[in-house]
Coordinates of C-alpha atoms in Angstrom, one line a residue:
X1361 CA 0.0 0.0 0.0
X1362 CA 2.7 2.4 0.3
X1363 CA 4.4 1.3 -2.3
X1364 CA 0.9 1.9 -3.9
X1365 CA 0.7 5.0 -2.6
X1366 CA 4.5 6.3 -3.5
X1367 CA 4.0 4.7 -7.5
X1368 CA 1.1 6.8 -7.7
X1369 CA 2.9 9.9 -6.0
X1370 CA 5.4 9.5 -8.7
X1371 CA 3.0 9.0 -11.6
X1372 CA 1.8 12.2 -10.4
X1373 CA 5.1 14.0 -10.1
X1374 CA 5.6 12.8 -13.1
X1375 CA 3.1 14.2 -15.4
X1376 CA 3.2 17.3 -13.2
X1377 CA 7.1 17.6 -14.3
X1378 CA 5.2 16.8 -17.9
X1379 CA 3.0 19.6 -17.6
X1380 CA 5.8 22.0 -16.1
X1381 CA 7.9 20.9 -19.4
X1382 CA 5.1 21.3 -21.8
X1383 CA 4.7 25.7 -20.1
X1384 CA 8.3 25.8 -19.9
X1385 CA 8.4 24.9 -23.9
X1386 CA 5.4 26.9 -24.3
X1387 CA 6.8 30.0 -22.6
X1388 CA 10.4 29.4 -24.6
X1389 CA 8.4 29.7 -27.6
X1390 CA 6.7 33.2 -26.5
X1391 CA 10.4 34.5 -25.6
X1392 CA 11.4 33.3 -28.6
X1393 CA 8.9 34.9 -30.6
X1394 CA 8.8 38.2 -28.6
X1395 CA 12.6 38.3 -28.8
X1396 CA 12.3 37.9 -33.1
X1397 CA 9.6 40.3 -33.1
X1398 CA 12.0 42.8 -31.4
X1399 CA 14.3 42.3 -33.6
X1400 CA 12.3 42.8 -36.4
X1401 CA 11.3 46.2 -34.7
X1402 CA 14.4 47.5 -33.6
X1403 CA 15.5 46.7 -37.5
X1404 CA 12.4 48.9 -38.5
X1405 CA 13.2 51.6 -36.2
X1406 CA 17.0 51.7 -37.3
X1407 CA 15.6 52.2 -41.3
X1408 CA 12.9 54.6 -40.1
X1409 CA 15.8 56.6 -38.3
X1410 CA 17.8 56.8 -41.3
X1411 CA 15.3 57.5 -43.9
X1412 CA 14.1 60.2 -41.1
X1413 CA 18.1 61.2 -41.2
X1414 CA 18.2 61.3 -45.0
X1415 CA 15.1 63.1 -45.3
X1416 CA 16.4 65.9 -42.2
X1417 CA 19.6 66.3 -44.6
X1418 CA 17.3 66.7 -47.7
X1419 CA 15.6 69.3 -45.7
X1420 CA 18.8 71.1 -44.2
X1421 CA 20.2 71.0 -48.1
X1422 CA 17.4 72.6 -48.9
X1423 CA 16.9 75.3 -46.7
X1424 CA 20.5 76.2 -47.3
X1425 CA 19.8 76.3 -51.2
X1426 CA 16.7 78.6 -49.9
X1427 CA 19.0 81.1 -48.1
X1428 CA 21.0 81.0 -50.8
X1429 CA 18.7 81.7 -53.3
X1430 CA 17.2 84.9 -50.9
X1431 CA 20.6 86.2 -50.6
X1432 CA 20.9 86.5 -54.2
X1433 CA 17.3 88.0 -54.6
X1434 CA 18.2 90.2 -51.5
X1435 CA 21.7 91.4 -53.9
X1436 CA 19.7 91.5 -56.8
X1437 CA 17.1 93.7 -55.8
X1438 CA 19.5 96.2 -53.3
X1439 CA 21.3 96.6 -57.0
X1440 CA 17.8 97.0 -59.1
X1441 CA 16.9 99.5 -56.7
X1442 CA 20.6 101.1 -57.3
X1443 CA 19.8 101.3 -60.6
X1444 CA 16.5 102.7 -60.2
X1445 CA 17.7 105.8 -58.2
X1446 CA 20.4 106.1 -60.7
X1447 CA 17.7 106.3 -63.4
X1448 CA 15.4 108.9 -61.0
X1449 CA 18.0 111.2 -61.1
X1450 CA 19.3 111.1 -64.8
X1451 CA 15.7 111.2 -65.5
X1452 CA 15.5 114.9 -63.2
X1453 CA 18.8 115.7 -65.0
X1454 CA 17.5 115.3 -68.8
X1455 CA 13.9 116.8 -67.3
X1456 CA 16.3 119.7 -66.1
X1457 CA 18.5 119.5 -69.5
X1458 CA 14.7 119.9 -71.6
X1459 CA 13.5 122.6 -69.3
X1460 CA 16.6 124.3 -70.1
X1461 CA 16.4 123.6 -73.8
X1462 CA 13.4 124.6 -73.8
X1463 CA 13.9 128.1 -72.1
X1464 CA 16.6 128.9 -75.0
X1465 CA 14.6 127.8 -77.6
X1466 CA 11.8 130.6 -76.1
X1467 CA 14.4 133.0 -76.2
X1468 CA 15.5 132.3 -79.3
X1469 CA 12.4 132.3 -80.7
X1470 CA 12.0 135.9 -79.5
X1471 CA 15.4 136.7 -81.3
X1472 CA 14.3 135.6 -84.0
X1473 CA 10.9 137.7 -84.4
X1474 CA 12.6 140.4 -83.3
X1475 CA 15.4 140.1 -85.8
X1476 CA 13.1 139.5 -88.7
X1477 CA 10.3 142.6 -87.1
X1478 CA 13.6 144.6 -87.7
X1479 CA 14.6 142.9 -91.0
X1480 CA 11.3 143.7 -92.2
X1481 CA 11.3 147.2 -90.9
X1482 CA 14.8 148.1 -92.6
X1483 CA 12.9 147.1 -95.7

């Protein structure tokens, strides 16, 4: 009878160290999955950061190309505007140049009739 009872206490142990095999396997295969599904993310999240890295050098190239660009605009337009006062004031010089003209051709105009009243009056 105790014999008995200590085969059937080891029967029992024994599918119980069955059982603690079969969650032991069960919960290796878990880790096992978890720990390639990790992997798999952490391989995900390394390309992510370098696309993410490629596209913040993109942007950085492009900003710089940007400034650039207003620089030259910035030049371009401090030099228009050069020219434009340039042009305002040979514009108020040949404005000056024609009111000038202008004044002598009056006066020579009145010259002339006078010259030809007195041409015509010696006649």
């Amino acid at each position: 009878m105790v014999r008995q009872k200590a085969q059937e206490d080891k029967e029992g142990l024994e599918r119980h160290i069955i059982a603690l095999k079969s969650q032991l396997n069960t919960k290796m295969d878990e880790v096992t999955n978890l720990s390639t599904n990790n992997h798999k993310l952490q391989d995900e999240l390394t390309q992510q950061k370098e696309e993410y890295n490629k596209r913040i050098v993109f942007l950085e190239q492009t900003i710089n190309k940007l400034n650039q660009e207003v620089k030259e605009v910035s030049m371009k337009r401090s030099h228009l505007e050069g020219l434009q006062e340039m042009s305002q004031k040979q514009i108020a010089s040949l404005n000056d140049m024609i009111a000038a003209f202008e004044k002598d051709r009056v006066m020579w105009m009145s010259e002339r009739r006078e010259l030809e009243s007195k041409l015509d009056n010696s006649k």
